[in-house]
PDB file of C-alpha atoms in Angstrom:
ATOM      1  CA  MET A   1      45.815 -27.007 -61.425  1.00 47.00           C
ATOM      2  CA  LEU A   2      42.697 -27.524 -59.301  1.00 44.00           C
ATOM      3  CA  LYS A   3      40.226 -24.703 -59.111  1.00 47.00           C
ATOM      4  CA  THR A   4      38.572 -24.057 -55.757  1.00 47.00           C
ATOM      5  CA  LEU A   5      34.890 -23.278 -55.937  1.00 47.00           C
ATOM      6  CA  PRO A   6      33.009 -21.481 -53.163  1.00 50.00           C
ATOM      7  CA  ILE A   7      30.650 -23.710 -51.197  1.00 47.00           C
ATOM      8  CA  SER A   8      27.243 -22.375 -50.274  1.00 48.00           C
ATOM      9  CA  VAL A   9      26.720 -22.735 -46.486  1.00 50.00           C
ATOM     10  CA  PRO A  10      23.282 -22.069 -44.944  1.00 52.00           C
ATOM     11  CA  ASN A  11      23.169 -18.942 -42.805  1.00 55.00           C
ATOM     12  CA  ARG A  12      22.746 -20.565 -39.401  1.00 59.00           C
ATOM     13  CA  ARG A  13      23.196 -18.734 -36.170  1.00 72.00           C
ATOM     14  CA  ASP A  14      23.970 -20.329 -32.848  1.00 75.00           C
ATOM     15  CA  PRO A  15      21.045 -20.130 -30.406  1.00 78.00           C
ATOM     16  CA  THR A  16      21.169 -17.170 -28.048  1.00 81.00           C
ATOM     17  CA  PRO A  17      21.413 -17.683 -24.287  1.00 78.00           C
ATOM     18  CA  GLU A  18      17.769 -16.630 -24.016  1.00 76.00           C
ATOM     19  CA  GLN A  19      16.693 -19.266 -26.565  1.00 79.00           C
ATOM     20  CA  ILE A  20      18.685 -21.950 -24.751  1.00 77.00           C
ATOM     21  CA  GLU A  21      17.047 -20.909 -21.467  1.00 76.00           C
ATOM     22  CA  ARG A  22      13.537 -21.016 -22.963  1.00 78.00           C
ATOM     23  CA  ALA A  23      14.181 -24.467 -24.433  1.00 80.00           C
ATOM     24  CA  LEU A  24      15.308 -25.701 -21.020  1.00 76.00           C
ATOM     25  CA  ILE A  25      12.271 -24.231 -19.259  1.00 77.00           C
ATOM     26  CA  GLY A  26       9.857 -25.433 -21.930  1.00 76.00           C
ATOM     27  CA  SER A  27      11.179 -28.998 -21.707  1.00 76.00           C
ATOM     28  CA  GLY A  28      10.055 -29.215 -18.088  1.00 78.00           C
ATOM     29  CA  SER A  29      13.583 -29.609 -16.803  1.00 78.00           C
ATOM     30  CA  PRO A  30      13.810 -29.955 -13.005  1.00 83.00           C
ATOM     31  CA  LYS A  31      16.807 -27.613 -13.193  1.00 86.00           C
ATOM     32  CA  ARG A  32      14.351 -24.701 -13.310  1.00 84.00           C
ATOM     33  CA  PRO A  33      11.918 -25.596 -10.508  1.00 85.00           C
ATOM     34  CA  TYR A  34      10.823 -22.157  -9.324  1.00 88.00           C
ATOM     35  CA  GLY A  35       8.338 -19.590 -10.524  1.00 88.00           C
ATOM     36  CA  VAL A  36       6.878 -16.355  -9.190  1.00 91.00           C
ATOM     37  CA  LYS A  37       3.329 -15.016  -9.438  1.00 92.00           C
ATOM     38  CA  LEU A  38       1.684 -11.667  -8.885  1.00 91.00           C
ATOM     39  CA  VAL A  39      -2.058 -11.185  -8.341  1.00 91.00           C
ATOM     40  CA  PHE A  40      -3.568  -7.787  -9.126  1.00 91.00           C
ATOM     41  CA  THR A  41      -6.894  -6.110  -9.860  1.00 89.00           C
ATOM     42  CA  VAL A  42      -7.854  -3.574 -12.517  1.00 87.00           C
ATOM     43  CA  LEU A  43     -11.176  -1.832 -12.952  1.00 85.00           C
ATOM     44  CA  HIS A  44     -11.928  -3.120 -16.454  1.00 86.00           C
ATOM     45  CA  GLU A  45     -10.818  -6.410 -17.999  1.00 85.00           C
ATOM     46  CA  GLU A  46     -10.157  -4.679 -21.319  1.00 88.00           C
ATOM     47  CA  TYR A  47      -7.026  -3.034 -19.876  1.00 86.00           C
ATOM     48  CA  ILE A  48      -5.301  -6.414 -19.582  1.00 87.00           C
ATOM     49  CA  GLU A  49      -7.175  -8.392 -22.248  1.00 87.00           C
ATOM     50  CA  PRO A  50      -4.438  -7.905 -24.923  1.00 87.00           C
ATOM     51  CA  LEU A  51      -2.057  -9.907 -22.702  1.00 86.00           C
ATOM     52  CA  LEU A  52      -4.371 -12.875 -22.045  1.00 86.00           C
ATOM     53  CA  ASP A  53      -3.717 -16.366 -23.456  1.00 80.00           C
ATOM     54  CA  MET A  54      -0.203 -15.517 -24.576  1.00 79.00           C
ATOM     55  CA  SER A  55       3.236 -16.823 -23.682  1.00 80.00           C
ATOM     56  CA  LEU A  56       5.204 -13.648 -23.149  1.00 81.00           C
ATOM     57  CA  LEU A  57       8.923 -14.050 -23.848  1.00 80.00           C
ATOM     58  CA  MET A  58      10.829 -12.132 -21.199  1.00 81.00           C
ATOM     59  CA  PRO A  59      14.307 -10.668 -21.844  1.00 82.00           C
ATOM     60  CA  SER A  60      15.831 -13.011 -19.247  1.00 80.00           C
ATOM     61  CA  GLY A  61      14.678 -16.088 -21.178  1.00 78.00           C
ATOM     62  CA  THR A  62      11.778 -16.883 -18.849  1.00 82.00           C
ATOM     63  CA  PHE A  63       8.118 -17.203 -19.819  1.00 81.00           C
ATOM     64  CA  ALA A  64       5.263 -15.077 -18.484  1.00 85.00           C
ATOM     65  CA  LYS A  65       1.549 -15.754 -18.733  1.00 87.00           C
ATOM     66  CA  VAL A  66      -1.418 -13.641 -17.656  1.00 89.00           C
ATOM     67  CA  SER A  67      -4.690 -15.309 -16.671  1.00 89.00           C
ATOM     68  CA  VAL A  68      -8.008 -14.398 -15.033  1.00 88.00           C
ATOM     69  CA  VAL A  69      -8.398 -15.284 -11.343  1.00 86.00           C
ATOM     70  CA  GLU A  70     -11.706 -15.977  -9.631  1.00 84.00           C
ATOM     71  CA  GLN A  71     -12.947 -13.452  -7.107  1.00 78.00           C
ATOM     72  CA  ALA A  72     -15.886 -13.028  -4.788  1.00 74.00           C
ATOM     73  CA  PRO A  73     -18.748 -11.003  -6.278  1.00 72.00           C
ATOM     74  CA  GLY A  74     -19.199  -7.407  -5.254  1.00 68.00           C
ATOM     75  CA  LEU A  75     -15.514  -6.566  -4.826  1.00 70.00           C
ATOM     76  CA  GLY A  76     -15.349  -4.513  -8.017  1.00 74.00           C
ATOM     77  CA  GLY A  77     -12.799  -4.624 -10.795  1.00 81.00           C
ATOM     78  CA  ARG A  78     -11.293  -7.708 -12.424  1.00 87.00           C
ATOM     79  CA  ARG A  79      -8.684  -9.918 -10.826  1.00 88.00           C
ATOM     80  CA  PHE A  80      -5.672 -11.287 -12.744  1.00 92.00           C
ATOM     81  CA  GLU A  81      -2.563 -13.326 -12.126  1.00 92.00           C
ATOM     82  CA  ILE A  82       0.733 -13.109 -13.968  1.00 90.00           C
ATOM     83  CA  LYS A  83       3.141 -16.029 -13.607  1.00 90.00           C
ATOM     84  CA  LEU A  84       6.818 -15.974 -14.446  1.00 88.00           C
ATOM     85  CA  ASP A  85       8.309 -19.467 -14.867  1.00 87.00           C
ATOM     86  CA  GLY A  86      11.827 -20.787 -14.963  1.00 84.00           C
ATOM     87  CA  PHE A  87      14.287 -20.086 -12.140  1.00 87.00           C
ATOM     88  CA  ALA A  88      17.030 -22.283 -10.774  1.00 85.00           C
ATOM     89  CA  ARG A  89      16.971 -20.672  -7.315  1.00 90.00           C
ATOM     90  CA  ALA A  90      14.253 -19.200  -5.145  1.00 89.00           C
ATOM     91  CA  THR A  91      16.359 -16.075  -4.552  1.00 91.00           C
ATOM     92  CA  ALA A  92      16.439 -15.431  -8.306  1.00 90.00           C
ATOM     93  CA  ALA A  93      12.659 -15.848  -8.462  1.00 89.00           C
ATOM     94  CA  GLU A  94      12.247 -13.406  -5.552  1.00 90.00           C
ATOM     95  CA  ALA A  95      14.340 -10.755  -7.305  1.00 90.00           C
ATOM     96  CA  ALA A  96      12.397 -11.299 -10.524  1.00 89.00           C
ATOM     97  CA  GLY A  97       9.154 -10.924  -8.553  1.00 89.00           C
ATOM     98  CA  ARG A  98      10.160  -7.473  -7.352  1.00 89.00           C
ATOM     99  CA  HIS A  99      10.999  -6.448 -10.916  1.00 89.00           C
ATOM    100  CA  LEU A 100       7.710  -7.931 -12.149  1.00 89.00           C
ATOM    101  CA  THR A 101       5.825  -5.839  -9.564  1.00 90.00           C
ATOM    102  CA  GLN A 102       7.615  -2.717 -10.754  1.00 88.00           C
ATOM    103  CA  THR A 103       6.894  -3.607 -14.389  1.00 88.00           C
ATOM    104  CA  MET A 104       3.138  -4.011 -13.884  1.00 88.00           C
ATOM    105  CA  LEU A 105       2.859  -0.786 -11.866  1.00 88.00           C
ATOM    106  CA  LEU A 106       4.759   1.161 -14.530  1.00 87.00           C
ATOM    107  CA  LEU A 107       2.584  -0.431 -17.228  1.00 87.00           C
ATOM    108  CA  ALA A 108      -0.513   0.889 -15.432  1.00 87.00           C
ATOM    109  CA  VAL A 109       1.018   4.355 -15.152  1.00 83.00           C
ATOM    110  CA  SER A 110       2.150   4.337 -18.792  1.00 84.00           C
ATOM    111  CA  LEU A 111      -1.307   3.365 -20.077  1.00 86.00           C
ATOM    112  CA  ASP A 112      -3.051   5.469 -17.396  1.00 82.00           C
ATOM    113  CA  PHE A 113      -5.274   2.950 -15.635  1.00 83.00           C
ATOM    114  CA  GLY A 114      -5.594   1.892 -12.005  1.00 84.00           C
ATOM    115  CA  LEU A 115      -4.004  -1.282 -10.654  1.00 86.00           C
ATOM    116  CA  ARG A 116      -4.245  -2.729  -7.151  1.00 87.00           C
ATOM    117  CA  LEU A 117      -1.722  -5.270  -5.880  1.00 87.00           C
ATOM    118  CA  GLU A 118      -2.807  -8.177  -3.722  1.00 85.00           C
ATOM    119  CA  TYR A 119      -0.626  -9.084  -0.745  1.00 83.00           C
ATOM    120  CA  VAL A 120      -0.434 -12.547   0.766  1.00 78.00           C
ATOM    121  CA  THR A 121       2.933 -11.996   2.448  1.00 77.00           C
ATOM    122  CA  HIS A 122       4.974  -8.824   2.989  1.00 77.00           C
ATOM    123  CA  GLU A 123       5.797  -8.872  -0.742  1.00 83.00           C
ATOM    124  CA  PRO A 124       3.089  -8.858  -3.439  1.00 87.00           C
ATOM    125  CA  ALA A 125       4.920 -11.409  -5.625  1.00 87.00           C
ATOM    126  CA  ASN A 126       4.987 -14.986  -4.291  1.00 88.00           C
ATOM    127  CA  ILE A 127       7.422 -17.809  -5.051  1.00 89.00           C
ATOM    128  CA  TYR A 128       6.095 -21.279  -5.920  1.00 87.00           C
ATOM    129  CA  GLU A 129       7.493 -24.624  -7.027  1.00 87.00           C
ATOM    130  CA  ARG A 130       6.450 -25.332 -10.608  1.00 80.00           C
ATOM    131  CA  PHE A 131       6.298 -29.117 -10.323  1.00 80.00           C
ATOM    132  CA  ARG A 132       4.549 -29.394  -6.973  1.00 82.00           C
ATOM    133  CA  SER A 133       0.813 -30.045  -7.125  1.00 77.00           C
ATOM    134  CA  ASP A 134      -1.491 -27.547  -5.456  1.00 73.00           C
ATOM    135  CA  GLY A 135      -3.675 -30.395  -4.301  1.00 76.00           C
ATOM    136  CA  LEU A 136      -7.389 -29.964  -3.693  1.00 79.00           C
ATOM    137  CA  THR A 137      -8.521 -26.368  -3.211  1.00 78.00           C
ATOM    138  CA  LEU A 138     -11.859 -24.944  -2.123  1.00 79.00           C
ATOM    139  CA  SER A 139     -12.995 -21.337  -2.176  1.00 76.00           C
ATOM    140  CA  GLY A 140     -16.049 -19.549  -0.913  1.00 79.00           C
ATOM    141  CA  TYR A 141     -17.288 -16.234   0.444  1.00 75.00           C
ATOM    142  CA  GLY A 142     -19.812 -14.947   2.909  1.00 79.00           C
ATOM    143  CA  LEU A 143     -21.282 -11.690   4.192  1.00 76.00           C
ATOM    144  CA  ALA A 144     -22.491 -10.665   7.627  1.00 80.00           C
ATOM    145  CA  MET A 145     -25.425  -8.291   7.256  1.00 82.00           C
ATOM    146  CA  TRP A 146     -27.498  -6.232   9.686  1.00 84.00           C
ATOM    147  CA  PRO A 147     -31.274  -6.886   9.729  1.00 87.00           C
ATOM    148  CA  GLN A 148     -33.562  -4.148   8.438  1.00 87.00           C
ATOM    149  CA  HIS A 149     -34.739  -2.960  11.859  1.00 86.00           C
ATOM    150  CA  ALA A 150     -31.114  -2.474  12.994  1.00 85.00           C
ATOM    151  CA  VAL A 151     -30.273  -0.429   9.892  1.00 84.00           C
ATOM    152  CA  LEU A 152     -33.372   1.765  10.334  1.00 85.00           C
ATOM    153  CA  LYS A 153     -32.580   2.303  14.027  1.00 86.00           C
ATOM    154  CA  ALA A 154     -28.971   3.272  13.217  1.00 84.00           C
ATOM    155  CA  LEU A 155     -30.187   5.700  10.541  1.00 82.00           C
ATOM    156  CA  SER A 156     -32.596   7.296  13.007  1.00 85.00           C
ATOM    157  CA  ASP A 157     -29.845   7.654  15.608  1.00 84.00           C
ATOM    158  CA  THR A 158     -27.317   9.220  13.231  1.00 84.00           C
ATOM    159  CA  LEU A 159     -29.902  11.661  11.871  1.00 78.00           C
ATOM    160  CA  SER A 160     -30.189  13.131  15.365  1.00 82.00           C
ATOM    161  CA  CYS A 161     -26.449  13.892  15.675  1.00 84.00           C
ATOM    162  CA  ALA A 162     -25.427  17.530  15.832  1.00 84.00           C
ATOM    163  CA  GLU A 163     -23.397  19.043  12.987  1.00 85.00           C
ATOM    164  CA  MET A 164     -19.760  18.072  13.281  1.00 84.00           C
ATOM    165  CA  PRO A 165     -16.658  20.225  12.689  1.00 87.00           C
ATOM    166  CA  SER A 166     -15.255  20.043   9.168  1.00 87.00           C
ATOM    167  CA  GLY A 167     -12.021  18.412  10.366  1.00 88.00           C
ATOM    168  CA  LEU A 168     -13.942  15.616  12.048  1.00 89.00           C
ATOM    169  CA  LEU A 169     -16.106  15.127   8.971  1.00 90.00           C
ATOM    170  CA  ILE A 170     -13.146  14.767   6.594  1.00 92.00           C
ATOM    171  CA  SER A 171     -11.603  12.319   9.061  1.00 92.00           C
ATOM    172  CA  ILE A 172     -14.753  10.183   8.934  1.00 90.00           C
ATOM    173  CA  GLU A 173     -14.757  10.386   5.139  1.00 91.00           C
ATOM    174  CA  LEU A 174     -11.134   9.186   4.958  1.00 91.00           C
ATOM    175  CA  TYR A 175     -11.932   6.403   7.428  1.00 90.00           C
ATOM    176  CA  CYS A 176     -14.914   5.171   5.400  1.00 90.00           C
ATOM    177  CA  SER A 177     -12.971   5.349   2.125  1.00 88.00           C
ATOM    178  CA  SER A 178     -10.092   3.332   3.576  1.00 88.00           C
ATOM    179  CA  LEU A 179     -12.450   0.417   4.240  1.00 86.00           C
ATOM    180  CA  LEU A 180     -12.991   0.064   0.479  1.00 80.00           C
ATOM    181  CA  GLU A 181      -9.280  -0.411  -0.159  1.00 82.00           C
ATOM    182  CA  ALA A 182      -8.542  -4.073  -0.903  1.00 74.00           C
ATOM    183  CA  ASN A 183      -4.795  -3.499  -0.809  1.00 82.00           C
ATOM    184  CA  ARG A 184      -3.703  -3.910   2.825  1.00 86.00           C
ATOM    185  CA  ARG A 185      -0.947  -1.308   2.702  1.00 88.00           C
ATOM    186  CA  ALA A 186      -3.182   1.290   1.013  1.00 88.00           C
ATOM    187  CA  GLN A 187      -5.869   0.577   3.608  1.00 89.00           C
ATOM    188  CA  PHE A 188      -3.362   1.076   6.431  1.00 92.00           C
ATOM    189  CA  VAL A 189      -2.053   4.378   5.028  1.00 92.00           C
ATOM    190  CA  GLY A 190      -5.614   5.595   4.459  1.00 92.00           C
ATOM    191  CA  VAL A 191      -6.874   4.841   7.949  1.00 93.00           C
ATOM    192  CA  VAL A 192      -3.801   6.381   9.641  1.00 93.00           C
ATOM    193  CA  SER A 193      -4.276   9.485   7.475  1.00 93.00           C
ATOM    194  CA  ALA A 194      -7.776   9.807   8.947  1.00 92.00           C
ATOM    195  CA  LEU A 195      -6.147  10.718  12.265  1.00 91.00           C
ATOM    196  CA  GLU A 196      -4.504  13.897  10.993  1.00 90.00           C
ATOM    197  CA  PRO A 197      -7.629  16.065  10.503  1.00 90.00           C
ATOM    198  CA  LEU A 198      -8.452  15.435  14.176  1.00 88.00           C
ATOM    199  CA  ALA A 199      -5.267  17.145  15.339  1.00 85.00           C
ATOM    200  CA  ALA A 200      -5.574  20.694  16.676  1.00 82.00           C
ATOM    201  CA  PRO A 201      -1.993  21.892  17.276  1.00 82.00           C
ATOM    202  CA  ALA A 202      -1.820  24.279  20.234  1.00 77.00           C
ATOM    203  CA  ARG A 203       0.745  27.051  20.634  1.00 83.00           C
ATOM    204  CA  LEU A 204       3.674  26.145  22.872  1.00 82.00           C
ATOM    205  CA  GLY A 205       3.706  29.337  24.950  1.00 85.00           C
ATOM    206  CA  ASP A 206       5.380  32.723  25.261  1.00 85.00           C
ATOM    207  CA  SER A 207       8.853  31.369  25.984  1.00 89.00           C
ATOM    208  CA  VAL A 208       8.836  29.387  22.748  1.00 85.00           C
ATOM    209  CA  ASP A 209       7.451  32.404  20.860  1.00 84.00           C
ATOM    210  CA  GLY A 210      10.341  34.498  22.151  1.00 88.00           C
ATOM    211  CA  PHE A 211      12.896  31.898  21.142  1.00 88.00           C
ATOM    212  CA  ILE A 212      11.390  31.679  17.653  1.00 86.00           C
ATOM    213  CA  ALA A 213      11.443  35.481  17.335  1.00 88.00           C
ATOM    214  CA  ARG A 214      15.183  35.494  18.101  1.00 87.00           C
ATOM    215  CA  MET A 215      15.769  32.753  15.556  1.00 84.00           C
ATOM    216  CA  LEU A 216      13.923  34.734  12.891  1.00 85.00           C
ATOM    217  CA  ALA A 217      15.902  37.874  13.731  1.00 87.00           C
ATOM    218  CA  ASP A 218      19.184  35.957  13.377  1.00 83.00           C
ATOM    219  CA  LEU A 219      17.962  34.555  10.100  1.00 83.00           C
ATOM    220  CA  GLU A 220      17.227  38.011   8.699  1.00 84.00           C
ATOM    221  CA  GLN A 221      20.710  39.276   9.634  1.00 83.00           C
ATOM    222  CA  ASP A 222      22.525  36.367   7.970  1.00 79.00           C
ATOM    223  CA  VAL A 223      23.921  37.597   4.624  1.00 78.00           C
ATOM    224  CA  ASP A 224      25.163  34.190   3.433  1.00 81.00           C
ATOM    225  CA  ILE A 225      21.765  32.528   3.118  1.00 84.00           C
ATOM    226  CA  PRO A 226      20.080  33.120  -0.296  1.00 84.00           C
ATOM    227  CA  PRO A 227      16.738  35.006  -0.194  1.00 83.00           C
ATOM    228  CA  ASP A 228      14.700  32.091  -1.591  1.00 83.00           C
ATOM    229  CA  LEU A 229      16.100  29.746   1.070  1.00 85.00           C
ATOM    230  CA  LYS A 230      15.394  32.344   3.762  1.00 83.00           C
ATOM    231  CA  GLN A 231      11.767  32.486   2.678  1.00 85.00           C
ATOM    232  CA  SER A 232      11.451  28.724   3.044  1.00 85.00           C
ATOM    233  CA  MET A 233      13.189  28.712   6.429  1.00 83.00           C
ATOM    234  CA  ARG A 234      10.918  31.444   7.817  1.00 84.00           C
ATOM    235  CA  GLY A 235       7.878  29.266   7.299  1.00 83.00           C
ATOM    236  CA  ARG A 236       9.531  26.182   8.759  1.00 83.00           C
ATOM    237  CA  VAL A 237      10.768  28.040  11.827  1.00 84.00           C
ATOM    238  CA  ARG A 238       7.348  29.584  12.518  1.00 85.00           C
ATOM    239  CA  LEU A 239       5.833  26.068  12.564  1.00 80.00           C
ATOM    240  CA  LEU A 240       7.880  25.402  15.705  1.00 81.00           C
ATOM    241  CA  GLN A 241       5.637  27.797  17.632  1.00 80.00           C
ATOM    242  CA  SER A 242       2.891  25.149  17.691  1.00 81.00           C
ATOM    243  CA  GLU A 243       2.648  21.443  18.443  1.00 80.00           C
ATOM    244  CA  SER A 244       3.432  18.925  15.750  1.00 84.00           C
ATOM    245  CA  ILE A 245       0.619  16.646  14.556  1.00 84.00           C
ATOM    246  CA  ARG A 246       2.054  13.847  16.682  1.00 86.00           C
ATOM    247  CA  GLN A 247       2.272  16.062  19.793  1.00 86.00           C
ATOM    248  CA  SER A 248      -1.276  17.266  19.273  1.00 88.00           C
ATOM    249  CA  LEU A 249      -2.664  13.756  18.900  1.00 87.00           C
ATOM    250  CA  ARG A 250      -0.813  12.648  22.032  1.00 89.00           C
ATOM    251  CA  ARG A 251      -2.388  15.482  24.035  1.00 88.00           C
ATOM    252  CA  LEU A 252      -5.836  14.809  22.574  1.00 88.00           C
ATOM    253  CA  CYS A 253      -5.615  11.067  23.259  1.00 89.00           C
ATOM    254  CA  GLY A 254      -5.005  11.989  26.900  1.00 89.00           C
ATOM    255  CA  GLU A 255      -8.146  14.139  26.832  1.00 87.00           C
ATOM    256  CA  TRP A 256     -10.310  11.644  24.938  1.00 87.00           C
ATOM    257  CA  PHE A 257      -9.166   8.538  26.825  1.00 88.00           C
ATOM    258  CA  PRO A 258      -7.851   9.689  30.241  1.00 88.00           C
ATOM    259  CA  ASP A 259      -8.110   6.171  31.705  1.00 85.00           C
ATOM    260  CA  SER A 260      -6.420   4.326  28.853  1.00 84.00           C
ATOM    261  CA  ALA A 261      -2.861   4.549  27.572  1.00 88.00           C
ATOM    262  CA  LYS A 262      -3.570   2.071  24.778  1.00 90.00           C
ATOM    263  CA  ALA A 263      -5.124   4.687  22.472  1.00 89.00           C
ATOM    264  CA  TRP A 264      -1.945   6.775  22.303  1.00 91.00           C
ATOM    265  CA  GLN A 265       0.248   3.669  22.055  1.00 92.00           C
ATOM    266  CA  THR A 266      -1.797   2.532  19.044  1.00 92.00           C
ATOM    267  CA  VAL A 267      -1.645   5.946  17.362  1.00 90.00           C
ATOM    268  CA  ASP A 268       2.080   6.357  18.019  1.00 91.00           C
ATOM    269  CA  ARG A 269       2.877   2.904  16.644  1.00 93.00           C
ATOM    270  CA  ALA A 270       0.694   3.530  13.573  1.00 92.00           C
ATOM    271  CA  TYR A 271       2.489   6.789  12.778  1.00 90.00           C
ATOM    272  CA  ARG A 272       5.878   5.115  13.109  1.00 92.00           C
ATOM    273  CA  LEU A 273       4.847   2.256  10.824  1.00 93.00           C
ATOM    274  CA  ARG A 274       3.373   4.605   8.245  1.00 92.00           C
ATOM    275  CA  SER A 275       6.610   6.599   8.235  1.00 90.00           C
ATOM    276  CA  GLU A 276       8.582   3.379   7.667  1.00 91.00           C
ATOM    277  CA  LEU A 277       6.313   2.372   4.815  1.00 90.00           C
ATOM    278  CA  LEU A 278       6.258   5.738   3.045  1.00 90.00           C
ATOM    279  CA  HIS A 279       9.921   6.591   3.466  1.00 89.00           C
ATOM    280  CA  SER A 280      11.503   3.140   3.128  1.00 88.00           C
ATOM    281  CA  GLY A 281       8.959   1.370   0.929  1.00 84.00           C
ATOM    282  CA  ALA A 282       8.475  -1.432   3.468  1.00 85.00           C
ATOM    283  CA  PHE A 283       7.999  -2.107   7.162  1.00 88.00           C
ATOM    284  CA  ALA A 284      11.229  -2.572   9.119  1.00 88.00           C
ATOM    285  CA  ASP A 285       9.770  -5.806  10.505  1.00 89.00           C
ATOM    286  CA  PRO A 286       8.639  -7.936   7.527  1.00 85.00           C
ATOM    287  CA  ASP A 287       6.215  -9.808   9.803  1.00 86.00           C
ATOM    288  CA  THR A 288       4.170  -6.645  10.396  1.00 89.00           C
ATOM    289  CA  ASP A 289       0.600  -7.289   9.225  1.00 89.00           C
ATOM    290  CA  ALA A 290      -0.813  -4.071   7.746  1.00 89.00           C
ATOM    291  CA  ALA A 291      -4.385  -5.380   8.039  1.00 89.00           C
ATOM    292  CA  VAL A 292      -4.029  -6.040  11.778  1.00 91.00           C
ATOM    293  CA  GLU A 293      -2.416  -2.650  12.364  1.00 92.00           C
ATOM    294  CA  ALA A 294      -5.170  -0.901  10.400  1.00 92.00           C
ATOM    295  CA  SER A 295      -7.785  -2.718  12.484  1.00 92.00           C
ATOM    296  CA  GLU A 296      -6.236  -1.367  15.712  1.00 93.00           C
ATOM    297  CA  VAL A 297      -6.290   2.208  14.391  1.00 93.00           C
ATOM    298  CA  ARG A 298      -9.914   1.801  13.306  1.00 92.00           C
ATOM    299  CA  ARG A 299     -10.835   0.882  16.880  1.00 92.00           C
ATOM    300  CA  VAL A 300      -9.373   4.164  18.142  1.00 92.00           C
ATOM    301  CA  LEU A 301     -11.047   6.203  15.407  1.00 92.00           C
ATOM    302  CA  ARG A 302     -14.471   4.639  15.952  1.00 90.00           C
ATOM    303  CA  ALA A 303     -14.193   5.316  19.694  1.00 90.00           C
ATOM    304  CA  ILE A 304     -13.396   8.980  18.926  1.00 90.00           C
ATOM    305  CA  TYR A 305     -16.316   9.276  16.497  1.00 90.00           C
ATOM    306  CA  GLN A 306     -18.648   7.676  19.043  1.00 88.00           C
ATOM    307  CA  ARG A 307     -17.661  10.296  21.644  1.00 87.00           C
ATOM    308  CA  TRP A 308     -18.474  13.081  19.198  1.00 86.00           C
ATOM    309  CA  ALA A 309     -21.781  11.456  18.215  1.00 84.00           C
ATOM    310  CA  LYS A 310     -22.685  11.217  21.934  1.00 84.00           C
ATOM    311  CA  GLN A 311     -24.407   7.873  21.450  1.00 83.00           C
ATOM    312  CA  PRO A 312     -23.271   4.255  21.220  1.00 84.00           C
ATOM    313  CA  PHE A 313     -22.716   2.790  17.771  1.00 84.00           C
ATOM    314  CA  LYS A 314     -24.500  -0.387  16.758  1.00 82.00           C
ATOM    315  CA  ALA A 315     -21.173  -2.145  16.205  1.00 83.00           C
ATOM    316  CA  PRO A 316     -19.323  -1.641  19.518  1.00 80.00           C
ATOM    317  CA  ALA A 317     -16.563   0.986  19.420  1.00 78.00           C
ATOM    318  CA  THR A 318     -14.133  -0.114  22.110  1.00 80.00           C
ATOM    319  CA  ILE A 319     -10.362   0.075  22.480  1.00 76.00           C
TER     320      ILE A 319
END
């Protein structure tokens, strides 16, 4: 009778789908022609340094790599690029780009450091073809500076300005700060926010006051509304006695620029776009250029500041 002996078999596991995917990408297969990249800036290189010069294995089977990107001097911070390689379709790369953006923002929040996204299109992450050459590239930078006599003259002129109201001063501060934002969307939100301190909501009159008083009386008599909700509603109802910020700015634009409708059109459009961006996370029209829109709002703001200063600015402030 034959005796069966156990045979020792090496403990081999079949490759996982992720390993198969990485092998395909690493081989340079044309079946995975697309990649996605995200350019961002942090204040100190040390925040991102632990990720440099590494091939990061992503859960999907793709590869990620972080590298330093050149930048013009004087911009502050350190510029980086993270590339994610290995997608069969551009749509898959686009979806991965959105998740990559979310990942890097959450990383910055988790480790508590600042991160600024760089936009080339309406999305911060950009799709590219891995096997297409970039060709010859050239980069440079330049600055337009005022001569010394112009700076001294502007300083002398601004020193003679009368003291401004606090609302106007905070508006100017927000305006100046927004110019230092390199992120186009943050710059747009910042410059539109500089409009709000200029608003001076006026009361809407006795008839509106009477209507609001009746509303408040009805509210007090309602026994079905919880007390904490009543307290909140009282404040919201009383706000209806005065203009909204938008109504106030419309009235003031008519006073500041009686011969031009463009100022109010610019402000109204800016408020609508900011609402889209803050409440939906994106502009309704993906072709909206935040930098161009911010530039239009800056024209209105500078014209307002020039009226308060009662003297022409060195750089023309026209609408």
